[in-house]
mmCIF file of C-alpha atoms and ligand atoms in Angstrom:
data_model
loop_
_atom_site.group_PDB
_atom_site.id
_atom_site.type_symbol
_atom_site.label_atom_id
_atom_site.label_comp_id
_atom_site.label_asym_id
_atom_site.label_seq_id
_atom_site.Cartn_x
_atom_site.Cartn_y
_atom_site.Cartn_z
ATOM 1 C CA MET A 1 0.000 0.000 0.000
ATOM 2 C CA THR A 2 1.312 3.411 -0.898
ATOM 3 C CA SER A 3 2.013 5.647 2.111
ATOM 4 C CA LEU A 4 0.399 9.097 2.052
ATOM 5 C CA ILE A 5 3.003 10.467 4.460
ATOM 6 C CA GLY A 6 5.112 13.152 2.814
ATOM 7 C CA MET A 7 2.715 13.731 -0.101
ATOM 8 C CA GLU A 8 1.815 17.313 -1.090
ATOM 9 C CA PRO A 9 -1.592 18.477 0.117
ATOM 10 C CA ASN A 10 -4.270 17.949 -2.543
ATOM 11 C CA THR A 11 -4.412 21.395 -4.146
ATOM 12 C CA VAL A 12 -7.168 21.829 -6.727
ATOM 13 C CA GLU A 13 -6.111 24.159 -9.500
ATOM 14 C CA LYS A 14 -8.536 27.010 -10.106
ATOM 15 C CA PRO A 15 -9.848 27.317 -13.654
ATOM 16 C CA SER A 16 -8.586 30.230 -15.677
ATOM 17 C CA VAL A 17 -10.975 33.051 -16.538
ATOM 18 C CA THR A 18 -10.921 35.630 -19.319
ATOM 19 C CA MET A 19 -12.578 38.974 -18.709
ATOM 20 C CA LEU A 20 -13.576 41.230 -21.627
ATOM 21 C CA GLY A 21 -14.462 44.747 -20.523
ATOM 22 C CA LEU A 22 -12.949 46.574 -17.586
ATOM 23 C CA GLY A 23 -15.334 49.388 -16.845
ATOM 24 C CA ALA A 24 -16.490 49.947 -13.274
ATOM 25 C CA MET A 25 -18.250 46.577 -13.144
ATOM 26 C CA GLY A 26 -15.740 44.558 -15.192
ATOM 27 C CA THR A 27 -12.876 45.806 -13.026
ATOM 28 C CA ALA A 28 -14.738 44.891 -9.831
ATOM 29 C CA LEU A 29 -15.406 41.386 -11.190
ATOM 30 C CA ALA A 30 -11.787 40.990 -12.298
ATOM 31 C CA ARG A 31 -10.483 42.068 -8.897
ATOM 32 C CA ALA A 32 -12.712 39.534 -7.141
ATOM 33 C CA TRP A 33 -11.274 36.664 -9.212
ATOM 34 C CA LEU A 34 -7.718 37.923 -8.761
ATOM 35 C CA ALA A 35 -8.200 38.231 -5.004
ATOM 36 C CA ALA A 36 -9.499 34.653 -4.909
ATOM 37 C CA GLY A 37 -6.432 33.381 -6.755
ATOM 38 C CA TYR A 38 -7.984 32.591 -10.139
ATOM 39 C CA PRO A 39 -5.678 32.858 -13.157
ATOM 40 C CA LEU A 40 -7.188 35.809 -15.037
ATOM 41 C CA THR A 41 -6.598 37.169 -18.521
ATOM 42 C CA VAL A 42 -8.066 40.600 -19.200
ATOM 43 C CA TRP A 43 -8.744 42.761 -22.225
ATOM 44 C CA ASN A 44 -10.252 46.219 -22.512
ATOM 45 C CA ARG A 45 -10.684 48.593 -25.457
ATOM 46 C CA THR A 46 -8.764 51.278 -23.563
ATOM 47 C CA PRO A 47 -5.566 49.385 -22.672
ATOM 48 C CA ALA A 48 -4.714 51.461 -19.580
ATOM 49 C CA ARG A 49 -7.610 49.899 -17.673
ATOM 50 C CA ALA A 50 -6.239 46.424 -18.345
ATOM 51 C CA ALA A 51 -2.659 47.432 -17.568
ATOM 52 C CA ALA A 52 -3.815 48.709 -14.166
ATOM 53 C CA LEU A 53 -4.661 45.126 -13.183
ATOM 54 C CA ALA A 54 -1.294 43.643 -14.128
ATOM 55 C CA PRO A 55 0.323 44.461 -10.734
ATOM 56 C CA GLU A 56 -2.539 42.501 -9.124
ATOM 57 C CA GLY A 57 -1.673 39.423 -11.170
ATOM 58 C CA ALA A 58 -3.802 39.749 -14.310
ATOM 59 C CA ARG A 59 -2.370 38.665 -17.648
ATOM 60 C CA VAL A 60 -3.050 41.465 -20.101
ATOM 61 C CA ALA A 61 -4.016 40.416 -23.623
ATOM 62 C CA ASP A 62 -3.230 42.605 -26.624
ATOM 63 C CA SER A 63 -6.531 41.873 -28.313
ATOM 64 C CA ALA A 64 -9.960 40.456 -27.565
ATOM 65 C CA ALA A 65 -9.072 37.458 -29.769
ATOM 66 C CA GLN A 66 -5.943 36.757 -27.721
ATOM 67 C CA ALA A 67 -7.907 37.049 -24.472
ATOM 68 C CA VAL A 68 -10.628 34.676 -25.714
ATOM 69 C CA ALA A 69 -7.981 32.154 -26.752
ATOM 70 C CA ALA A 70 -6.526 32.164 -23.221
ATOM 71 C CA SER A 71 -9.397 30.514 -21.301
ATOM 72 C CA THR A 72 -12.380 28.295 -21.914
ATOM 73 C CA LEU A 73 -14.483 30.487 -19.624
ATOM 74 C CA VAL A 74 -14.889 33.955 -21.128
ATOM 75 C CA VAL A 75 -16.829 36.535 -19.111
ATOM 76 C CA ILE A 76 -18.033 39.613 -20.984
ATOM 77 C CA CYS A 77 -19.068 42.830 -19.239
ATOM 78 C CA LEU A 78 -19.304 45.685 -21.719
ATOM 79 C CA LEU A 79 -21.425 48.782 -22.009
ATOM 80 C CA ASP A 80 -24.243 47.373 -24.144
ATOM 81 C CA ASP A 81 -25.210 44.769 -26.699
ATOM 82 C CA THR A 82 -23.685 46.755 -29.578
ATOM 83 C CA SER A 83 -20.291 46.856 -27.895
ATOM 84 C CA VAL A 84 -20.458 43.071 -27.388
ATOM 85 C CA ASP A 85 -21.112 42.686 -31.131
ATOM 86 C CA GLU A 86 -18.144 44.886 -31.930
ATOM 87 C CA VAL A 87 -15.763 43.123 -29.557
ATOM 88 C CA LEU A 88 -16.703 39.569 -30.604
ATOM 89 C CA ALA A 89 -16.794 40.311 -34.357
ATOM 90 C CA GLY A 90 -14.259 38.099 -36.097
ATOM 91 C CA VAL A 91 -13.050 36.504 -32.847
ATOM 92 C CA ASP A 92 -12.786 32.695 -32.876
ATOM 93 C CA VAL A 93 -15.090 31.521 -30.067
ATOM 94 C CA VAL A 94 -15.188 27.824 -30.993
ATOM 95 C CA GLY A 95 -15.199 25.699 -27.834
ATOM 96 C CA ARG A 96 -15.513 28.711 -25.533
ATOM 97 C CA ASP A 97 -18.000 29.056 -22.672
ATOM 98 C CA LEU A 98 -19.264 32.610 -23.094
ATOM 99 C CA VAL A 99 -20.876 34.230 -20.068
ATOM 100 C CA ASN A 100 -22.288 37.615 -20.984
ATOM 101 C CA LEU A 101 -23.030 39.915 -18.046
ATOM 102 C CA THR A 102 -23.671 42.966 -20.212
ATOM 103 C CA THR A 103 -27.156 44.369 -19.633
ATOM 104 C CA SER A 104 -29.363 43.242 -22.530
ATOM 105 C CA THR A 105 -32.996 42.769 -23.419
ATOM 106 C CA PRO A 106 -34.334 39.202 -23.322
ATOM 107 C CA ALA A 107 -34.489 39.205 -27.143
ATOM 108 C CA GLN A 108 -30.856 40.302 -27.400
ATOM 109 C CA ALA A 109 -29.828 37.564 -24.954
ATOM 110 C CA ARG A 110 -31.711 34.890 -26.943
ATOM 111 C CA ALA A 111 -30.202 36.108 -30.200
ATOM 112 C CA ARG A 112 -26.742 36.081 -28.668
ATOM 113 C CA ALA A 113 -27.238 32.520 -27.389
ATOM 114 C CA ALA A 114 -28.286 31.386 -30.863
ATOM 115 C CA GLY A 115 -25.364 33.271 -32.425
ATOM 116 C CA ALA A 116 -22.904 31.683 -29.985
ATOM 117 C CA ARG A 117 -24.248 28.204 -30.838
ATOM 118 C CA ARG A 118 -23.820 28.903 -34.566
ATOM 119 C CA ARG A 119 -20.223 29.932 -33.903
ATOM 120 C CA GLY A 120 -19.431 26.779 -31.939
ATOM 121 C CA ALA A 121 -19.561 28.301 -28.446
ATOM 122 C CA ARG A 122 -21.722 27.614 -25.395
ATOM 123 C CA TYR A 123 -23.591 30.516 -23.833
ATOM 124 C CA LEU A 124 -24.907 31.709 -20.514
ATOM 125 C CA ASP A 125 -26.509 35.104 -20.024
ATOM 126 C CA GLY A 126 -26.349 37.085 -16.798
ATOM 127 C CA GLY A 127 -28.128 40.027 -15.196
ATOM 128 C CA ILE A 128 -26.189 41.682 -12.403
ATOM 129 C CA MET A 129 -28.202 42.645 -9.317
ATOM 130 C CA ALA A 130 -25.392 44.603 -7.688
ATOM 131 C CA VAL A 131 -23.384 47.777 -8.023
ATOM 132 C CA PRO A 132 -19.574 47.578 -8.246
ATOM 133 C CA PRO A 133 -18.860 48.048 -4.494
ATOM 134 C CA MET A 134 -21.048 44.982 -3.787
ATOM 135 C CA ILE A 135 -18.857 42.760 -5.981
ATOM 136 C CA GLY A 136 -16.482 40.552 -4.019
ATOM 137 C CA ALA A 137 -18.352 41.432 -0.818
ATOM 138 C CA LYS A 138 -20.764 38.539 -0.281
ATOM 139 C CA GLU A 139 -22.215 40.169 2.830
ATOM 140 C CA ALA A 140 -23.506 43.024 0.639
ATOM 141 C CA GLY A 141 -26.061 40.609 -0.806
ATOM 142 C CA GLY A 142 -25.392 41.247 -4.500
ATOM 143 C CA TYR A 143 -26.021 38.427 -6.938
ATOM 144 C CA VAL A 144 -26.263 37.645 -10.624
ATOM 145 C CA PHE A 145 -29.210 36.058 -12.435
ATOM 146 C CA TYR A 146 -28.069 33.404 -14.905
ATOM 147 C CA SER A 147 -30.020 31.722 -17.675
ATOM 148 C CA GLY A 148 -29.215 29.502 -20.614
ATOM 149 C CA SER A 149 -27.481 26.129 -20.515
ATOM 150 C CA ARG A 150 -27.987 24.524 -17.088
ATOM 151 C CA GLU A 151 -25.056 22.243 -17.746
ATOM 152 C CA LEU A 152 -22.810 25.243 -18.395
ATOM 153 C CA PHE A 153 -24.059 26.988 -15.272
ATOM 154 C CA ASP A 154 -23.388 23.909 -13.143
ATOM 155 C CA ARG A 155 -19.923 23.530 -14.635
ATOM 156 C CA HIS A 156 -18.890 27.093 -13.772
ATOM 157 C CA GLN A 157 -21.066 27.853 -10.759
ATOM 158 C CA GLU A 158 -18.208 27.798 -8.283
ATOM 159 C CA THR A 159 -16.122 30.230 -10.359
ATOM 160 C CA LEU A 160 -19.104 32.460 -11.169
ATOM 161 C CA GLY A 161 -19.981 32.532 -7.485
ATOM 162 C CA VAL A 162 -16.696 34.206 -6.520
ATOM 163 C CA PRO A 163 -17.628 37.850 -7.279
ATOM 164 C CA ALA A 164 -21.293 37.601 -6.171
ATOM 165 C CA GLY A 165 -24.084 35.150 -5.466
ATOM 166 C CA THR A 166 -25.611 33.184 -8.331
ATOM 167 C CA THR A 167 -29.286 32.616 -9.085
ATOM 168 C CA TYR A 168 -30.126 30.381 -12.050
ATOM 169 C CA VAL A 169 -33.530 31.172 -13.557
ATOM 170 C CA GLY A 170 -33.917 28.782 -16.486
ATOM 171 C CA GLU A 171 -32.764 27.318 -19.800
ATOM 172 C CA ASP A 172 -34.284 30.223 -21.755
ATOM 173 C CA ALA A 173 -31.298 32.527 -22.302
ATOM 174 C CA GLY A 174 -33.606 35.564 -22.112
ATOM 175 C CA PHE A 175 -34.798 34.872 -18.566
ATOM 176 C CA ALA A 176 -31.834 36.412 -16.726
ATOM 177 C CA ALA A 177 -32.331 39.699 -18.582
ATOM 178 C CA LEU A 178 -36.071 39.481 -17.995
ATOM 179 C CA HIS A 179 -35.662 38.960 -14.241
ATOM 180 C CA ASP A 180 -33.081 41.749 -14.134
ATOM 181 C CA VAL A 181 -35.349 44.233 -15.911
ATOM 182 C CA ALA A 182 -38.409 43.147 -13.895
ATOM 183 C CA LEU A 183 -36.671 43.825 -10.575
ATOM 184 C CA LEU A 184 -35.171 47.086 -11.758
ATOM 185 C CA SER A 185 -38.544 48.215 -13.137
ATOM 186 C CA ALA A 186 -40.096 47.661 -9.704
ATOM 187 C CA MET A 187 -37.219 49.656 -8.240
ATOM 188 C CA TYR A 188 -37.987 52.590 -10.557
ATOM 189 C CA GLY A 189 -41.642 52.448 -9.516
ATOM 190 C CA MET A 190 -40.494 52.714 -5.913
ATOM 191 C CA PHE A 191 -38.182 55.614 -6.748
ATOM 192 C CA ALA A 192 -41.064 57.325 -8.574
ATOM 193 C CA GLY A 193 -43.241 57.023 -5.474
ATOM 194 C CA THR A 194 -40.557 58.342 -3.160
ATOM 195 C CA ALA A 195 -39.860 61.242 -5.568
ATOM 196 C CA HIS A 196 -43.538 62.223 -5.352
ATOM 197 C CA ALA A 197 -43.511 61.913 -1.551
ATOM 198 C CA PHE A 198 -40.436 64.137 -1.179
ATOM 199 C CA ALA A 199 -41.911 66.650 -3.645
ATOM 200 C CA LEU A 200 -45.037 66.917 -1.483
ATOM 201 C CA ILE A 201 -43.014 68.093 1.529
ATOM 202 C CA ARG A 202 -40.349 69.986 -0.418
ATOM 203 C CA ARG A 203 -41.692 73.489 0.226
ATOM 204 C CA GLU A 204 -42.767 72.820 3.819
ATOM 205 C CA ASP A 205 -40.871 73.064 7.071
ATOM 206 C CA ILE A 206 -40.359 69.302 7.144
ATOM 207 C CA ASP A 207 -36.864 67.894 7.191
ATOM 208 C CA PRO A 208 -36.476 65.323 4.372
ATOM 209 C CA ALA A 209 -34.156 63.432 6.720
ATOM 210 C CA ALA A 210 -37.051 63.129 9.184
ATOM 211 C CA LEU A 211 -39.389 61.826 6.485
ATOM 212 C CA ALA A 212 -36.848 59.343 5.127
ATOM 213 C CA PRO A 213 -37.044 56.719 7.933
ATOM 214 C CA LEU A 214 -40.842 56.951 7.980
ATOM 215 C CA LEU A 215 -40.897 56.412 4.237
ATOM 216 C CA ALA A 216 -38.446 53.536 4.359
ATOM 217 C CA ASP A 217 -40.335 51.771 7.163
ATOM 218 C CA TRP A 218 -43.637 52.218 5.333
ATOM 219 C CA LEU A 219 -42.264 50.772 2.101
ATOM 220 C CA VAL A 220 -40.849 47.786 3.985
ATOM 221 C CA ALA A 221 -44.236 47.262 5.695
ATOM 222 C CA MET A 222 -45.919 47.190 2.271
ATOM 223 C CA ILE A 223 -43.479 44.708 0.708
ATOM 224 C CA PRO A 224 -45.433 41.534 1.680
ATOM 225 C CA ALA A 225 -48.102 42.703 -0.778
ATOM 226 C CA VAL A 226 -45.953 41.319 -3.619
ATOM 227 C CA HIS A 227 -46.520 37.778 -2.313
ATOM 228 C CA GLN A 228 -50.289 38.262 -2.182
ATOM 229 C CA THR A 229 -50.184 39.646 -5.741
ATOM 230 C CA ALA A 230 -48.278 36.556 -6.892
ATOM 231 C CA ASP A 231 -50.761 34.241 -5.151
ATOM 232 C CA GLN A 232 -53.690 36.025 -6.784
ATOM 233 C CA LEU A 233 -52.056 35.875 -10.235
ATOM 234 C CA ARG A 234 -51.512 32.126 -9.802
ATOM 235 C CA SER A 235 -55.085 31.438 -8.683
ATOM 236 C CA GLY A 236 -56.737 33.932 -11.027
ATOM 237 C CA ASP A 237 -58.865 35.108 -8.085
ATOM 238 C CA TYR A 238 -57.956 38.724 -7.313
ATOM 239 C CA THR A 239 -60.409 39.014 -4.414
ATOM 240 C CA THR A 240 -58.802 36.531 -2.002
ATOM 241 C CA GLY A 241 -57.348 38.133 1.123
ATOM 242 C CA VAL A 242 -58.276 41.670 0.069
ATOM 243 C CA VAL A 243 -58.145 44.206 2.885
ATOM 244 C CA SER A 244 -58.171 47.407 0.834
ATOM 245 C CA PRO A 245 -60.529 46.884 -2.095
ATOM 246 C CA LEU A 246 -59.946 48.779 -5.316
ATOM 247 C CA ALA A 247 -63.260 50.692 -5.015
ATOM 248 C CA MET A 248 -62.166 52.131 -1.663
ATOM 249 C CA GLN A 249 -58.729 52.999 -3.020
ATOM 250 C CA VAL A 250 -60.111 54.725 -6.118
ATOM 251 C CA ALA A 251 -62.428 56.771 -3.891
ATOM 252 C CA GLY A 252 -59.294 58.084 -2.182
ATOM 253 C CA THR A 253 -57.459 59.136 -5.329
ATOM 254 C CA PRO A 254 -58.994 62.648 -5.562
ATOM 255 C CA THR A 255 -57.513 63.355 -2.119
ATOM 256 C CA PHE A 256 -54.044 62.442 -3.407
ATOM 257 C CA LEU A 257 -54.463 64.538 -6.539
ATOM 258 C CA ARG A 258 -55.894 67.556 -4.672
ATOM 259 C CA THR A 259 -53.064 67.362 -2.125
ATOM 260 C CA ALA A 260 -50.533 67.321 -4.955
ATOM 261 C CA GLU A 261 -52.210 70.341 -6.538
ATOM 262 C CA GLN A 262 -52.270 72.226 -3.223
ATOM 263 C CA GLN A 263 -48.589 71.480 -2.691
ATOM 264 C CA GLY A 264 -47.753 72.612 -6.216
ATOM 265 C CA VAL A 265 -46.657 69.111 -7.227
ATOM 266 C CA SER A 266 -47.205 67.633 -10.667
ATOM 267 C CA PRO A 267 -49.381 64.490 -10.727
ATOM 268 C CA GLU A 268 -47.431 63.079 -13.672
ATOM 269 C CA LEU A 269 -45.935 60.167 -11.719
ATOM 270 C CA LEU A 270 -49.047 59.094 -9.797
ATOM 271 C CA GLY A 271 -51.650 60.048 -12.413
ATOM 272 C CA PRO A 272 -51.090 57.169 -14.895
ATOM 273 C CA TYR A 273 -51.352 54.566 -12.125
ATOM 274 C CA PHE A 274 -54.570 56.122 -10.816
ATOM 275 C CA ASP A 275 -55.962 56.071 -14.397
ATOM 276 C CA LEU A 276 -55.374 52.318 -14.549
ATOM 277 C CA MET A 277 -57.030 51.808 -11.151
ATOM 278 C CA ARG A 278 -60.115 53.703 -12.359
ATOM 279 C CA ARG A 279 -60.244 51.666 -15.570
ATOM 280 C CA ARG A 280 -60.172 48.404 -13.625
ATOM 281 C CA LEU A 281 -62.904 49.674 -11.317
ATOM 282 C CA ALA A 282 -65.022 50.596 -14.361
ATOM 283 C CA GLU A 283 -64.558 47.016 -15.616
ATOM 284 C CA GLY A 284 -66.052 45.680 -12.373
ATOM 285 C CA GLY A 285 -62.931 45.066 -10.286
ATOM 286 C CA GLY A 286 -64.108 47.022 -7.234
ATOM 287 C CA GLU A 287 -63.768 44.093 -4.807
ATOM 288 C CA GLU A 288 -60.292 43.195 -6.010
ATOM 289 C CA ASP A 289 -56.805 44.098 -4.881
ATOM 290 C CA LEU A 290 -54.688 46.159 -7.264
ATOM 291 C CA THR A 291 -53.721 42.946 -9.096
ATOM 292 C CA GLY A 292 -56.179 43.610 -11.933
ATOM 293 C CA VAL A 293 -54.063 46.565 -13.043
ATOM 294 C CA ILE A 294 -51.468 44.043 -14.239
ATOM 295 C CA ASP A 295 -53.909 42.650 -16.791
ATOM 296 C CA LEU A 296 -54.549 46.143 -18.130
ATOM 297 C CA LEU A 297 -50.829 46.535 -18.826
ATOM 298 C CA LEU A 298 -50.736 43.465 -21.069
ATOM 299 C CA ARG A 299 -51.126 44.526 -24.698
HETATM 300 N N1 FVH B 1 -22.060 49.865 -12.834
HETATM 301 C C1 FVH B 1 -23.265 49.569 -12.387
HETATM 302 O O1 FVH B 1 -23.725 50.073 -11.372
HETATM 303 C C2 FVH B 1 -24.181 48.593 -13.111
HETATM 304 C C3 FVH B 1 -24.716 47.535 -12.178
HETATM 305 C C4 FVH B 1 -25.587 46.520 -12.881
HETATM 306 C C5 FVH B 1 -24.971 46.013 -14.166
HETATM 307 N N2 FVH B 1 -24.482 47.098 -14.980
HETATM 308 C C6 FVH B 1 -24.119 46.688 -16.336
HETATM 309 O O2 FVH B 1 -22.781 46.210 -16.447
HETATM 310 C C7 FVH B 1 -22.278 46.524 -17.740
HETATM 311 C C8 FVH B 1 -20.951 47.268 -17.608
HETATM 312 O O3 FVH B 1 -21.174 48.369 -16.780
HETATM 313 P P1 FVH B 1 -19.960 49.244 -16.252
HETATM 314 O O4 FVH B 1 -20.402 49.899 -14.986
HETATM 315 O O5 FVH B 1 -18.717 48.450 -16.202
HETATM 316 O O6 FVH B 1 -19.873 50.344 -17.427
HETATM 317 P P2 FVH B 1 -18.685 51.323 -17.772
HETATM 318 O O7 FVH B 1 -17.903 51.659 -16.553
HETATM 319 O O8 FVH B 1 -19.280 52.443 -18.535
HETATM 320 O O9 FVH B 1 -17.744 50.461 -18.738
HETATM 321 C C9 FVH B 1 -18.133 50.123 -20.036
HETATM 322 C C10 FVH B 1 -17.163 49.128 -20.616
HETATM 323 O O10 FVH B 1 -17.548 48.843 -21.961
HETATM 324 C C11 FVH B 1 -16.438 49.149 -22.824
HETATM 325 N N3 FVH B 1 -16.946 49.578 -24.111
HETATM 326 C C12 FVH B 1 -17.931 50.470 -24.359
HETATM 327 N N4 FVH B 1 -18.151 50.554 -25.699
HETATM 328 C C13 FVH B 1 -17.288 49.715 -26.277
HETATM 329 C C14 FVH B 1 -17.031 49.343 -27.621
HETATM 330 N N5 FVH B 1 -17.726 49.871 -28.621
HETATM 331 N N6 FVH B 1 -16.063 48.430 -27.868
HETATM 332 C C15 FVH B 1 -15.355 47.875 -26.855
HETATM 333 N N7 FVH B 1 -15.546 48.174 -25.550
HETATM 334 C C16 FVH B 1 -16.513 49.074 -25.277
HETATM 335 C C17 FVH B 1 -15.669 50.222 -22.087
HETATM 336 O O11 FVH B 1 -14.371 50.262 -22.623
HETATM 337 P P3 FVH B 1 -13.457 51.586 -22.434
HETATM 338 O O12 FVH B 1 -14.394 52.778 -22.525
HETATM 339 O O13 FVH B 1 -12.781 51.482 -21.112
HETATM 340 O O14 FVH B 1 -12.516 51.542 -23.589
HETATM 341 C C18 FVH B 1 -15.731 49.684 -20.668
HETATM 342 O O15 FVH B 1 -14.840 48.612 -20.499
HETATM 343 C C19 FVH B 1 -23.334 47.376 -18.451
HETATM 344 O O16 FVH B 1 -24.056 46.575 -19.345
HETATM 345 C C20 FVH B 1 -24.218 47.851 -17.311
HETATM 346 O O17 FVH B 1 -25.545 48.080 -17.699
HETATM 347 C C21 FVH B 1 -23.513 47.962 -14.325
#
């Protein structure tokens, strides 16, 4: 029997990664892999950004083609879909595992997956739910939606999980982008509401810093409503568990609009939502939650 005494500890070599695009996000991703000891090859259109990572251990490629040739796993984080087209044009991607974290529409992601397949590459799309300071800081809670080949995701999950958490949302390559845009759209709705709230108090002797915690606590208290909305959408019954029926809420809308007018605040953020609530009420949804508004949005 062979003795194990004196053998080297079993060190597992980390897979090499290529990173195309070193803007704020690409650089944060690259630094996370470097800090974790992954062999990393980088390329960026403006070479100085790539050169800046050399002292941290990155291998700097002279071209995108050279960078792609360096690793099987190629992570792309560029400004937009057009820049991805430009960077990958003419580059040999045969046998590469392309992971595109550039913000795209679902249609762009699906087209890119099909294009990658035609060119002999495998493809995974990603939607980043984090800002650069959250990358490499797991406790910050940032994560990336992934969709496309499950097999590819499983193969690279450990590596992809280094900069941020990973959430796989399906074989359809467009689903990561769709989840990304859905969450960010909800965020903009929230920002729109808070903008209106701050505008209401703007000309009064009320400290915005005093309103802020009240606003934040109220929004948090309202968050469970998303689960009830989901349950109602699944069941198709929008009246289950209703505590504030649409008819009552619509009756209150003139108060909101008059208050805005009295405070000299434009109703242009709230107005369109109230219009939809009134339309649903007119269709007979008075006993429902606000869930029926979703159906009115579907064209
Ligand atoms: N930063 C953020 O907060 C958000 C968080 C959520 C996800 N987004 C998306 O991530 C993609 C990259 O964002 P970024 O913050 O890194 O963006 P920039 O700092 O502006 O860097 C852009 C990089 O793209 C390169 N680039 C632009 N156009 C081209 C092109 N035609 N050909 C080649 N490269 C191009 C640019 O290169 P350079 O200007 O340094 O030469 C940067 O590397 C993005 O999809 C966000 O939506 C970030």
